[in-house]
Coordinates of C-alpha atoms in Angstrom, one line a residue:
M152 CA -2.6 33.5 40.2
P153 CA -2.2 35.8 37.3
P154 CA -5.1 38.4 36.9
K155 CA -8.1 37.3 34.9
A156 CA -8.8 38.8 31.5
Q157 CA -10.7 42.1 31.8
K158 CA -14.0 43.3 30.2
L159 CA -14.9 40.1 28.4
D160 CA -16.9 37.6 30.4
A161 CA -15.2 34.3 31.2
S162 CA -17.3 33.4 34.1
S163 CA -19.0 30.0 34.7
P164 CA -22.2 29.7 32.7
D165 CA -24.1 28.5 35.7
G166 CA -22.1 30.2 38.4
K167 CA -20.8 26.9 39.6
L168 CA -17.2 25.8 40.2
R169 CA -15.1 24.6 37.3
A170 CA -12.4 22.1 38.3
L171 CA -9.5 20.5 36.4
S172 CA -7.8 17.4 37.7
L173 CA -4.6 16.2 36.1
D174 CA -3.4 12.6 36.7
G175 CA 0.3 11.6 37.2
G176 CA 2.3 8.8 35.9
G177 CA 5.8 8.9 34.4
F178 CA 6.9 12.1 32.9
R179 CA 4.0 12.3 30.4
G180 CA 2.5 15.8 30.3
L181 CA 2.7 16.6 26.6
G182 CA -0.5 14.8 25.7
M183 CA -2.3 16.4 28.6
L184 CA -1.3 19.8 27.4
Y185 CA -2.4 19.0 23.8
V186 CA -5.9 18.0 25.1
L187 CA -6.1 21.0 27.4
D188 CA -5.2 23.2 24.4
A189 CA -8.1 21.7 22.5
I190 CA -10.5 22.4 25.4
T191 CA -9.2 26.0 25.7
K192 CA -9.6 26.6 22.0
A193 CA -13.2 25.2 22.1
A194 CA -13.9 27.6 25.0
N195 CA -12.5 30.5 23.0
A196 CA -14.6 29.5 20.0
R197 CA -17.7 29.9 22.2
N198 CA -16.7 32.9 24.1
R199 CA -14.4 35.0 22.0
K200 CA -13.9 36.5 18.5
P201 CA -10.4 35.8 17.0
A202 CA -9.5 39.5 17.5
D203 CA -10.4 39.3 21.2
P204 CA -7.8 38.5 24.0
Q205 CA -7.9 34.7 24.0
L206 CA -8.6 32.8 27.2
K207 CA -6.0 30.7 28.9
P208 CA -6.6 27.6 31.0
H209 CA -6.4 29.4 34.4
E210 CA -9.2 31.7 33.2
I211 CA -11.7 28.9 32.5
F212 CA -11.0 26.8 35.5
D213 CA -11.5 27.9 39.1
I214 CA -9.3 25.2 40.6
I215 CA -6.6 23.0 39.1
L216 CA -5.5 19.8 40.9
G217 CA -2.4 17.9 39.8
S218 CA -0.5 14.9 41.0
S219 CA 3.1 14.0 40.0
T220 CA 3.6 15.2 36.4
G221 CA 0.0 16.4 36.5
G222 CA 1.2 18.7 39.3
L223 CA 3.9 20.1 37.0
V224 CA 1.3 20.8 34.3
A225 CA -0.9 22.4 37.0
V226 CA 1.9 24.8 38.0
L227 CA 2.6 25.7 34.3
V228 CA -1.0 26.6 33.4
G229 CA -2.3 27.5 36.8
R230 CA 0.2 29.3 39.0
L231 CA 2.3 30.6 36.2
G232 CA -0.7 31.3 34.0
L233 CA 0.8 30.1 30.7
D234 CA -1.1 29.4 27.6
C235 CA -0.8 25.8 26.4
E236 CA 1.7 26.6 23.6
K237 CA 4.1 28.3 26.1
A238 CA 3.4 25.6 28.7
I239 CA 4.4 22.9 26.2
A240 CA 7.7 24.7 25.4
E241 CA 8.5 25.0 29.1
Y242 CA 7.6 21.4 29.8
K243 CA 9.9 20.2 27.0
A244 CA 12.7 22.4 28.4
L245 CA 12.4 20.8 31.8
A246 CA 12.1 17.3 30.5
T247 CA 15.1 17.7 28.3
A248 CA 17.2 19.2 31.2
L249 CA 16.4 16.1 33.3
F250 CA 16.2 13.2 30.8
G251 CA 18.4 14.5 27.9
T252 CA 17.6 13.6 24.4
S253 CA 18.6 9.9 24.3
R254 CA 16.1 7.3 25.4
P255 CA 18.7 4.5 25.4
E256 CA 20.9 6.4 27.8
F257 CA 17.9 7.2 30.1
M258 CA 16.8 3.5 30.0
K259 CA 20.3 2.4 30.8
T260 CA 20.2 4.5 34.0
L261 CA 16.6 3.5 34.9
L262 CA 17.1 -0.2 34.4
A263 CA 20.3 -0.2 36.5
N264 CA 18.2 1.2 39.4
K265 CA 20.4 4.3 39.5
Q266 CA 19.2 7.8 40.2
F267 CA 20.5 10.7 38.2
D268 CA 23.9 12.1 39.2
A269 CA 24.5 15.4 40.9
A270 CA 25.3 17.2 37.7
T271 CA 22.0 16.2 36.1
I272 CA 20.0 17.1 39.2
A273 CA 21.8 20.5 39.3
K274 CA 21.0 21.1 35.6
Y275 CA 17.3 20.3 36.3
D276 CA 17.3 22.5 39.4
A277 CA 18.6 25.4 37.3
A278 CA 15.9 24.8 34.6
V279 CA 13.2 24.8 37.3
A280 CA 14.6 28.0 38.8
K281 CA 14.7 29.7 35.4
L282 CA 11.1 28.7 34.8
A283 CA 9.9 29.9 38.2
G284 CA 11.6 33.3 37.7
S285 CA 10.2 36.0 39.9
A286 CA 7.0 34.0 40.6
Q287 CA 8.2 33.0 44.1
D288 CA 5.4 32.4 46.4
F289 CA 3.1 29.5 45.4
Y290 CA 0.2 29.7 48.0
T291 CA -0.4 26.0 48.2
D292 CA -1.6 23.7 50.8
P293 CA -0.2 20.2 50.2
V294 CA -2.6 17.6 51.3
N295 CA 0.2 15.1 52.2
N296 CA 3.4 15.9 53.9
A297 CA 6.6 14.4 55.3
K298 CA 7.5 11.3 53.2
S299 CA 3.9 10.5 52.2
G300 CA 4.2 12.5 49.1
L301 CA 3.0 15.8 47.6
G302 CA -0.3 14.6 46.4
V303 CA -2.2 17.7 45.3
A304 CA -1.2 21.2 44.2
P305 CA -4.4 23.3 44.4
L306 CA -4.0 26.6 42.7
V307 CA -6.3 29.3 44.2
P308 CA -5.3 32.5 46.0
S309 CA -7.2 31.7 49.1
F310 CA -4.4 29.4 50.3
E311 CA -2.2 32.5 50.9
N312 CA -2.7 32.1 54.7
S313 CA -2.3 28.4 54.8
P314 CA 0.4 26.7 56.9
Y315 CA 2.3 26.1 53.7
S316 CA 2.1 29.6 52.4
S317 CA 5.9 29.9 52.4
W318 CA 6.3 27.4 49.6
K319 CA 8.0 28.7 46.5
V320 CA 7.1 27.7 42.9
H321 CA 10.5 26.1 42.5
D322 CA 9.9 23.9 45.6
V323 CA 6.5 22.7 44.3
I324 CA 7.8 21.7 40.9
R325 CA 10.8 19.9 42.5
A326 CA 8.6 18.1 45.0
T327 CA 5.8 17.0 42.6
T328 CA 8.4 15.6 40.2
A329 CA 10.6 13.9 42.7
A330 CA 10.1 10.4 41.4
A331 CA 12.3 7.9 43.4
R332 CA 13.4 6.1 40.3
Y333 CA 15.5 9.0 39.1
L334 CA 15.4 11.8 41.7
P335 CA 16.0 11.8 45.5
A336 CA 13.3 13.0 47.9
Y337 CA 13.2 16.7 48.0
A338 CA 13.4 18.8 51.2
P339 CA 12.2 22.3 50.2
P340 CA 14.2 25.2 51.9
S341 CA 10.9 27.1 52.2
G342 CA 9.0 24.1 53.6
P343 CA 8.7 22.5 57.1
A344 CA 12.1 21.8 58.6
G345 CA 13.2 18.2 58.3
K346 CA 10.5 17.1 56.0
E347 CA 11.1 15.5 52.6
F348 CA 8.7 15.1 49.7
R349 CA 8.4 12.7 46.8
D350 CA 6.3 12.4 43.7
A351 CA 2.9 11.3 45.0
A352 CA 2.8 8.1 42.9
Y353 CA 6.2 6.9 44.2
A354 CA 5.2 7.8 47.8
G355 CA 2.3 5.3 47.6
Q356 CA -0.3 8.0 47.1
T357 CA -2.8 8.3 44.3
I358 CA -1.9 9.2 40.8
N359 CA -5.4 10.7 40.4
P360 CA -5.7 13.8 42.6
T361 CA -9.5 14.1 42.2
I362 CA -10.6 12.7 45.6
T363 CA -7.5 13.8 47.4
G364 CA -8.4 17.3 46.5
K365 CA -12.1 16.8 47.3
K366 CA -12.1 19.5 50.0
Y367 CA -11.4 22.1 47.4
W368 CA -14.0 21.1 44.8
D369 CA -16.7 19.6 47.0
Q370 CA -18.8 22.7 46.8
N371 CA -21.3 24.0 44.2
L372 CA -19.4 21.9 41.5
G373 CA -20.5 22.5 37.9
V374 CA -17.9 20.4 36.1
L375 CA -14.8 18.4 36.9
V376 CA -12.6 17.6 34.0
N377 CA -10.2 14.8 34.8
I378 CA -7.4 14.2 32.2
G379 CA -6.0 10.7 32.7
Q380 CA -3.0 8.7 31.5
R381 CA -4.8 6.0 29.4
F382 CA -4.0 3.5 32.1
S383 CA -7.4 2.1 31.7
A384 CA -6.0 0.5 28.5
V385 CA -3.6 -1.7 30.5
Q386 CA -5.1 -5.1 31.1
L387 CA -3.8 -6.1 34.5
P388 CA -4.4 -9.5 36.2
D389 CA -7.5 -9.5 38.3
K390 CA -5.8 -9.9 41.7
A391 CA -5.1 -7.7 44.7
T392 CA -1.3 -8.1 44.8
L393 CA 0.8 -8.1 41.6
T394 CA 4.0 -10.1 41.5
K395 CA 7.2 -10.1 39.4
A396 CA 5.7 -13.0 37.4
D397 CA 2.8 -10.7 36.4
A398 CA 5.2 -7.9 35.5
K399 CA 7.5 -10.1 33.4
K400 CA 4.8 -10.3 30.8
F401 CA 5.1 -6.6 30.2
N402 CA 8.9 -6.5 29.9
D403 CA 9.0 -6.2 26.1
T404 CA 6.4 -3.5 26.1
F405 CA 8.3 -1.6 28.7
L406 CA 11.7 -2.0 27.1
N407 CA 10.4 -1.0 23.7
G408 CA 13.7 -1.9 22.1
A409 CA 16.0 -0.9 24.9
P410 CA 18.5 -3.6 26.0
E411 CA 18.1 -5.2 29.4
D412 CA 20.6 -4.7 32.2
P413 CA 22.0 -8.2 32.9
K414 CA 22.5 -7.2 36.6
V415 CA 19.0 -6.1 37.2
K416 CA 15.7 -7.9 36.5
T417 CA 13.5 -5.6 34.3
E418 CA 10.4 -6.9 35.9
E419 CA 11.4 -5.3 39.2
T420 CA 11.1 -1.9 37.6
V421 CA 8.0 -2.9 35.6
L422 CA 6.3 -4.2 38.8
L423 CA 6.6 -0.8 40.5
Y424 CA 5.0 0.9 37.5
L425 CA 2.2 -1.7 37.2
K426 CA 1.3 -1.1 40.9
Q427 CA 1.0 2.6 40.2
I428 CA -1.3 1.8 37.2
Q429 CA -3.3 -0.6 39.4
T430 CA -3.7 2.2 42.0
S431 CA -4.8 4.6 39.3
Q432 CA -7.4 2.2 38.0
K433 CA -8.8 1.6 41.5
T434 CA -8.8 5.3 42.3
F435 CA -10.8 6.2 39.3
E436 CA -13.4 3.6 40.2
N437 CA -13.7 5.4 43.5
V438 CA -13.9 8.8 41.7
K439 CA -16.9 7.6 39.7
K440 CA -18.6 6.6 43.0
E441 CA -18.5 10.1 44.4
Q442 CA -22.1 11.3 44.8
L443 CA -21.5 14.8 43.5
L444 CA -19.7 13.5 40.4
Q445 CA -22.6 11.2 39.5
S446 CA -24.8 14.0 38.2
A447 CA -25.1 14.0 34.5
G448 CA -22.2 15.7 32.8
V449 CA -20.4 16.8 36.0
L450 CA -17.5 14.4 35.7
Q451 CA -15.8 14.6 32.3
R452 CA -13.1 12.0 32.1
L453 CA -10.6 12.3 29.2
D454 CA -8.1 9.5 28.6
P455 CA -5.9 10.3 25.7
P456 CA -3.0 8.2 24.5
L457 CA 0.1 9.8 26.2
A458 CA 2.6 7.4 24.7
P459 CA 3.3 6.6 21.0
N460 CA 0.5 4.1 20.9
D461 CA -1.4 1.8 23.3
L462 CA 1.4 -0.7 23.0
G463 CA 3.7 2.0 24.5
I464 CA 1.4 2.6 27.4
L465 CA 4.4 1.9 29.8
E466 CA 6.6 4.5 28.2
L467 CA 7.8 6.7 31.1
V468 CA 9.1 9.8 29.3
D469 CA 7.1 11.4 26.4
V470 CA 9.6 13.9 25.0
F471 CA 11.6 11.1 23.3
Y472 CA 8.5 10.5 21.1
E473 CA 7.1 14.0 20.8
D474 CA 6.0 13.9 17.1
E475 CA 4.4 10.4 17.4
I476 CA 2.5 11.4 20.6
K477 CA 1.3 14.6 19.0
T478 CA -0.1 12.7 16.1
E479 CA -1.7 10.1 18.3
V480 CA -3.3 12.7 20.6
Q481 CA -4.6 14.8 17.6
K482 CA -6.3 11.7 16.2
W483 CA -7.8 11.1 19.7
I484 CA -9.0 14.7 19.9
A485 CA -10.6 14.4 16.5
S486 CA -12.5 11.3 17.6
N487 CA -13.6 13.0 20.9
Q488 CA -14.3 16.5 19.7
A489 CA -18.0 16.2 20.7
Q490 CA -17.1 15.7 24.3
I491 CA -14.6 18.5 24.2
D492 CA -17.3 20.8 22.8
E493 CA -19.6 19.7 25.6
I494 CA -17.0 20.6 28.2
A495 CA -16.6 24.0 26.6
T496 CA -20.3 24.6 27.1
K497 CA -19.8 24.0 30.9
L498 CA -16.8 26.3 31.1
V499 CA -17.9 29.6 29.4
N500 CA -21.0 31.2 28.0
Q501 CA -21.7 31.3 24.3
T502 CA -21.1 34.8 22.9
K503 CA -23.5 35.4 20.1
S504 CA -23.1 37.7 17.1
E505 CA -24.9 38.6 14.0
E506 CA -22.7 36.1 12.2
D507 CA -23.6 33.1 14.3
P508 CA -26.0 30.3 13.1
D509 CA -29.6 31.1 14.1
P510 CA -31.5 27.8 14.3
N511 CA -35.1 27.5 15.4
P512 CA -35.0 28.4 19.1
N513 CA -37.8 25.8 19.8
V514 CA -35.5 22.8 19.6
L515 CA -34.2 20.1 21.9
P516 CA -30.8 20.5 23.6
Y517 CA -28.4 19.7 20.7
N518 CA -24.8 18.9 19.9
P519 CA -22.8 22.1 20.8
A520 CA -20.8 21.7 17.6
L521 CA -23.8 23.2 15.8
D522 CA -23.1 26.6 17.4
V523 CA -19.5 27.2 16.4
Q524 CA -18.8 30.7 15.1
K525 CA -16.6 31.3 12.0
P526 CA -15.5 29.3 9.0
K527 CA -11.8 29.2 9.8
E528 CA -12.7 27.9 13.2
M529 CA -15.4 25.6 11.9
L530 CA -12.9 23.6 9.9
K531 CA -11.5 22.1 13.0
Y532 CA -15.1 21.1 13.9
L533 CA -15.6 19.3 10.7
N534 CA -14.4 16.1 12.4
T535 CA -17.5 16.1 14.5
Y536 CA -19.7 15.7 11.4
H537 CA -20.9 12.6 9.7
V538 CA -19.6 13.3 6.2
I539 CA -21.3 11.4 3.3
F540 CA -20.2 11.6 -0.4
V541 CA -23.0 10.9 -2.9
I542 CA -21.8 10.4 -6.5
D543 CA -24.0 10.7 -9.6
D544 CA -23.3 7.6 -11.6
S545 CA -26.1 8.2 -14.1
T546 CA -25.5 7.6 -17.8
S547 CA -25.3 11.3 -18.5
M548 CA -21.9 11.3 -16.7
I549 CA -20.4 9.5 -19.6
M550 CA -22.2 11.1 -22.6
T551 CA -22.2 14.4 -24.4
D552 CA -24.8 17.0 -23.5
G553 CA -27.1 16.1 -26.4
Y554 CA -26.7 12.3 -25.6
T555 CA -25.4 11.8 -29.1
A556 CA -22.1 10.1 -28.2
W557 CA -20.1 8.5 -25.4
D558 CA -17.9 11.0 -23.6
D559 CA -16.5 10.4 -20.1
N560 CA -15.3 14.0 -19.6
R561 CA -17.8 14.7 -16.8
W562 CA -16.9 11.4 -15.1
R563 CA -13.3 12.4 -15.2
Q564 CA -14.2 15.9 -13.9
A565 CA -16.0 14.2 -11.0
Q566 CA -12.9 12.1 -10.3
G567 CA -10.8 15.3 -10.4
S568 CA -13.2 16.8 -7.9
I569 CA -13.7 14.0 -5.4
G570 CA -9.9 13.5 -4.9
P571 CA -9.1 17.0 -3.7
I572 CA -12.4 17.1 -1.7
A573 CA -11.5 13.9 0.0
D574 CA -8.0 15.0 0.7
F575 CA -9.3 18.3 2.2
T576 CA -11.8 16.3 4.3
F577 CA -9.3 14.0 5.9
S578 CA -6.7 16.8 6.3
N579 CA -9.2 18.5 8.6
N580 CA -9.2 15.6 11.1
V581 CA -12.2 13.7 9.7
T582 CA -11.4 10.1 10.5
S583 CA -13.9 8.4 8.1
V584 CA -16.6 9.1 5.6
D585 CA -19.5 7.2 4.0
M586 CA -19.9 7.0 0.3
G587 CA -23.0 6.3 -1.8
F588 CA -24.0 6.3 -5.5
M589 CA -27.3 6.9 -7.3
H590 CA -27.2 3.4 -8.7
Y591 CA -24.2 1.3 -7.7
R592 CA -25.0 -0.3 -4.3
R593 CA -27.6 2.4 -3.7
S594 CA -29.2 0.6 -0.7
N595 CA -25.9 -0.6 0.6
P596 CA -23.5 2.4 0.6
F597 CA -19.9 2.1 1.6
R598 CA -19.3 2.9 5.3
G599 CA -16.3 4.1 7.2
I600 CA -13.8 4.9 4.4
Q601 CA -10.7 6.2 6.1
D602 CA -8.5 7.7 3.4
S603 CA -8.6 9.4 0.0
K604 CA -7.0 6.4 -1.8
N605 CA -10.0 4.2 -0.9
V606 CA -12.5 7.0 -1.8
L607 CA -11.0 7.0 -5.3
R608 CA -10.9 3.2 -5.5
V609 CA -14.6 3.0 -4.6
F610 CA -15.3 5.7 -7.1
Q611 CA -13.8 3.7 -9.9
Q612 CA -15.9 0.7 -9.1
A613 CA -19.1 2.7 -9.8
R614 CA -18.3 3.8 -13.3
P615 CA -21.6 3.8 -15.3
P616 CA -22.0 1.1 -18.0
Q617 CA -21.5 2.2 -21.6
D618 CA -24.7 0.5 -22.7
L619 CA -27.7 2.2 -24.2
G620 CA -29.8 -0.7 -23.1
R621 CA -29.0 0.1 -19.5
I622 CA -29.7 3.8 -19.2
Q623 CA -29.3 5.0 -15.6
R624 CA -31.4 8.1 -14.7
T625 CA -30.7 10.7 -12.0
P626 CA -32.7 9.8 -8.8
T627 CA -31.2 12.6 -6.7
G628 CA -34.2 12.9 -4.4
A629 CA -34.4 9.1 -3.7
V630 CA -30.7 9.0 -2.7
L631 CA -31.0 12.1 -0.5
K632 CA -34.1 10.6 1.1
F633 CA -32.2 7.4 2.0
F634 CA -29.4 9.3 3.9
I635 CA -31.7 12.0 5.4
D636 CA -34.1 9.3 6.7
E637 CA -31.2 7.6 8.4
A638 CA -30.1 10.8 10.1
I639 CA -33.6 11.7 11.2
K640 CA -34.2 8.1 12.5
E641 CA -31.1 8.4 14.7
L642 CA -32.3 11.8 16.0
N643 CA -35.8 10.4 16.7
S644 CA -34.5 7.3 18.4
K645 CA -32.6 9.4 21.1
I646 CA -35.1 12.1 21.8
N647 CA -35.7 10.7 25.3
N648 CA -32.0 10.3 26.1
S649 CA -30.7 13.8 26.2
E650 CA -27.0 12.9 26.9
E651 CA -27.0 10.5 23.9
Y652 CA -28.9 12.9 21.8
K653 CA -26.3 15.6 22.2
K654 CA -23.6 13.3 21.0
I655 CA -25.2 12.7 17.6
R656 CA -23.0 13.9 14.9
P657 CA -24.6 16.3 12.4
T658 CA -24.8 15.0 8.8
D659 CA -23.0 16.8 5.9
I660 CA -24.1 15.3 2.6
I661 CA -21.9 16.3 -0.4
V662 CA -23.6 15.4 -3.8
L663 CA -21.5 15.5 -7.0
T664 CA -23.9 15.5 -9.9
D665 CA -24.0 16.7 -13.5
G666 CA -27.7 16.6 -14.3
E667 CA -31.2 17.6 -13.6
A668 CA -32.9 15.2 -11.1
D669 CA -35.5 12.9 -12.5
D670 CA -37.4 13.1 -9.2
D671 CA -38.1 15.9 -6.7
P672 CA -35.2 16.5 -4.2
K673 CA -36.8 19.7 -3.1
A674 CA -39.9 17.8 -1.9
V675 CA -37.6 15.4 0.0
M676 CA -35.9 18.3 1.7
G677 CA -39.2 19.9 2.5
A678 CA -40.6 16.7 4.1
A679 CA -37.4 16.3 6.1
R680 CA -37.6 19.8 7.4
K681 CA -41.2 19.4 8.5
E682 CA -40.3 16.1 10.3
M683 CA -37.4 17.9 12.0
D684 CA -39.7 20.8 13.1
K685 CA -42.3 18.4 14.4
N686 CA -39.8 16.7 16.7
K687 CA -37.9 19.9 17.6
H688 CA -34.6 19.0 15.9
N689 CA -32.1 21.7 15.3
H690 CA -32.1 22.6 11.6
N691 CA -28.3 22.5 11.4
Y692 CA -28.3 18.7 12.0
I693 CA -28.6 18.1 8.3
G694 CA -26.9 20.0 5.5
I695 CA -26.5 19.3 1.8
Q696 CA -23.8 20.5 -0.6
F697 CA -24.4 20.1 -4.3
V698 CA -21.2 20.2 -6.4
Q699 CA -22.2 20.7 -10.1
I700 CA -20.0 18.7 -12.5
G701 CA -20.0 20.2 -16.0
N702 CA -21.1 23.6 -17.1
S703 CA -24.7 23.2 -18.2
S704 CA -26.5 26.4 -17.5
T705 CA -29.9 24.6 -17.4
T706 CA -28.6 22.2 -14.8
K707 CA -27.1 25.0 -12.8
L708 CA -30.5 26.7 -12.7
K709 CA -32.2 23.5 -11.6
L710 CA -29.7 22.8 -8.9
A711 CA -29.7 26.5 -7.7
D712 CA -33.5 26.3 -7.4
M713 CA -33.0 23.7 -4.7
T714 CA -31.1 26.2 -2.5
K715 CA -34.0 28.7 -2.6
G716 CA -37.4 28.9 -1.1
E717 CA -38.7 27.9 2.3
Y718 CA -36.3 25.0 2.8
G719 CA -33.5 26.2 0.6
D720 CA -31.2 26.9 3.5
M721 CA -30.7 23.2 3.9
A722 CA -28.6 23.1 0.7
D723 CA -25.9 25.0 -1.1
L724 CA -24.5 24.8 -4.7
V725 CA -20.9 25.1 -6.0
P726 CA -19.7 24.3 -9.5
S727 CA -16.5 22.3 -10.2
D728 CA -14.7 20.9 -13.2
G729 CA -12.1 19.2 -11.1
T730 CA -9.3 21.7 -12.0
D731 CA -10.6 24.8 -10.1
L732 CA -10.7 23.5 -6.5
T733 CA -8.9 26.4 -4.7
P734 CA -8.7 26.3 -0.9
E735 CA -11.5 28.8 -0.8
K736 CA -13.8 26.6 -2.9
L737 CA -12.9 23.5 -0.9
T738 CA -13.8 25.4 2.2
R739 CA -17.2 26.4 0.7
I740 CA -17.9 22.8 -0.4
M741 CA -17.1 21.3 3.0
L742 CA -18.8 24.0 5.1
G743 CA -21.4 25.5 2.9
G744 CA -23.9 22.7 3.6
I745 CA -23.3 22.8 7.3
H746 CA -24.4 26.3 8.3
P747 CA -26.4 28.7 6.1
T748 CA -24.5 31.7 7.5
V749 CA -21.2 30.3 6.2
R750 CA -22.3 31.1 2.6
K751 CA -22.8 34.7 3.6
K752 CA -19.3 35.0 5.0
L753 CA -17.5 33.4 2.0
N754 CA -17.3 35.4 -1.3
A755 CA -19.7 33.6 -3.5
Q756 CA -18.7 35.5 -6.6
D757 CA -15.3 34.0 -6.4
L758 CA -16.7 30.5 -6.2
Q759 CA -19.2 30.5 -9.0

C-alpha cells in the first residue's frame, strides 16, 4: 500500500481496526465512490485543516474488502492509494473501455447472450494495464480460487508472503471484473497454473464480501463500513428458488427502453441477476447476525442508489447514467449525512483548534455534526440541521414607521429576503424546511417544504390583513417558545437512547422580523438554555438567526440586545432589505445561528 501521511495523526480513535467492505453487483462503482468521498471528507473535516494534506480512503481504513466491482473500487482506493476524485476518473476510463458509450449497443450484446469480442477485451486489457502502471505486485490472498471466483481482495501489506503473493495488480482487476455475461474467465499469468477466476457474483459466490473476509476483520474491530448496492430495495418473491416466471415481471425495468432480442428471452438474463440480488439480500441478513457486528455502531451499512433511481435498480452499468446517478447519490448523502458524520467519528480523532465550537463539556454524547470546524466546510453540513423559517406577519410589516399609512414596503423586503435565503438553503443540500408565522397558522406551521417556489407560495398566503380593526402584534417570544419547546422535547424524549439521541438534527431557526417584540424573547431563550443545561444538552442543538427587515435603528438595538448577555450566544442578528443578500451575508444568515464561533470568523462589518 502507499505510505501513510506523515506527522498528522490519522490513527483510529480507539485503537481498533477500521474495515471497509464494498459489495459487488453489475458494473456500478460510481455511487460507491461518491459515498466514500463523502465519508473521507467528513473524516478530513474532523481531523485536518484545509491547508493540511488531506486524508485518502486508504489512510482512514486498515483493511478494504471488495467483491466484483467492489473489488475494483477496493484496488483503486486501496492498493493504488487514489483519492476518490482520481479513482472516479480511472473507474470511468475502465468502464468506457469495456462498455463503450452506447447503452443500446451494450444491451444488444448482453441480451443476445454474447460476450465481448477479442478487440473489446484487448482494449479493456490495455486500459487495465495502463492503470496498474508500475504498481505490479498486489500482495493479496484470494479467499476463493479455481473456478469458484475471486471473492475478496483484502488490501494489507501482511499478505506479502501469502501463497498468492505473486499476483499482479492487473490480474486482480481482470479477475474481480470477469463477469461471465460479457467477459471470459480469467487465467492470470502470475497466478496458479491452470486455474481460472471469475467475478465472484457470477461464480456463485457472495456479492457482499464482509463474512467471506471475516478472518481479516475478526479481531479488535472498531467499525466495519459496508457500502451496498441498494438491492434491499428490490422486492423479490418470498421463495427459495426463483423462476423465469418471477423474472419476467422485471423485464421492463431491466430493459429500461432497450429493445428485446427476439431470439433470446430477456427473463433468462434477468433471472441470473435476480438470483445474485437474492444472494446479496440473504448474505446481508447473515452479516447482521455476526456477533462482533452486533455491538452498537460497529456495523455501518450504507445502501445508496447506484442506478438512476430505484426503478432502475437492475441497471447493470452506471457510466451510461453518470449525471443522473451523481444527482441521486448526492440527495441520498444529504439525507444520510448524520450517519456519515458518525462514521467519521469512528475513523479519526477530532482535531481541535481555537476556532472550533466550545460547548459545555458536561453534556450527553451528541450529534457529531455539532463539532464541524469552519464555515465553508459547515455549509455542506447544513443538510443535517432542522431548518425553520419564522416570518413576522404583524401589521407593522404593511404600515409606515409611524403607523400613519398603509405601506407594504417591508413585506416586499421580507419576500425579497426569503426567496434568496430559501434558494441558498436548498442549494446546500437541505431537502426540506418548516415554516411558521407569528399569526397565520401559528399553532400549525407548515412542515416539510421542499423547494423555494413553495416557500414563496406559503409566504404569500400569510400576508397581514389591511384592517385597523384586526391589528396583529409581534409575539416573537411566543413563536420562538413554540419551536424551541418542540426541539427540547425531542432531546428529552431520547436521553435514555444514546443511538437515537445522537441522530437528532440540531435546530436552526431563522426569524424575519421588522419590529420590536411585544413579549420577551430573551426570557424564552434564557429558560430554554437553563432547561438544556439541566438535562445536559449540547448548547449548539438550538440556534436562532434574526434577520431584521427595514432600517429602524430602535428595532436594531432591541434585536441586537437579544444576542448579548448570558444567553446571547444562542442568537445572531443580520439586517436585510432584500436587495443586499450577497453570498457572504447568506452564509452569515444560514450559519450564524448555528455556532457562535462562526460569527467571529465572518467579517461582521461587511454584513451590518
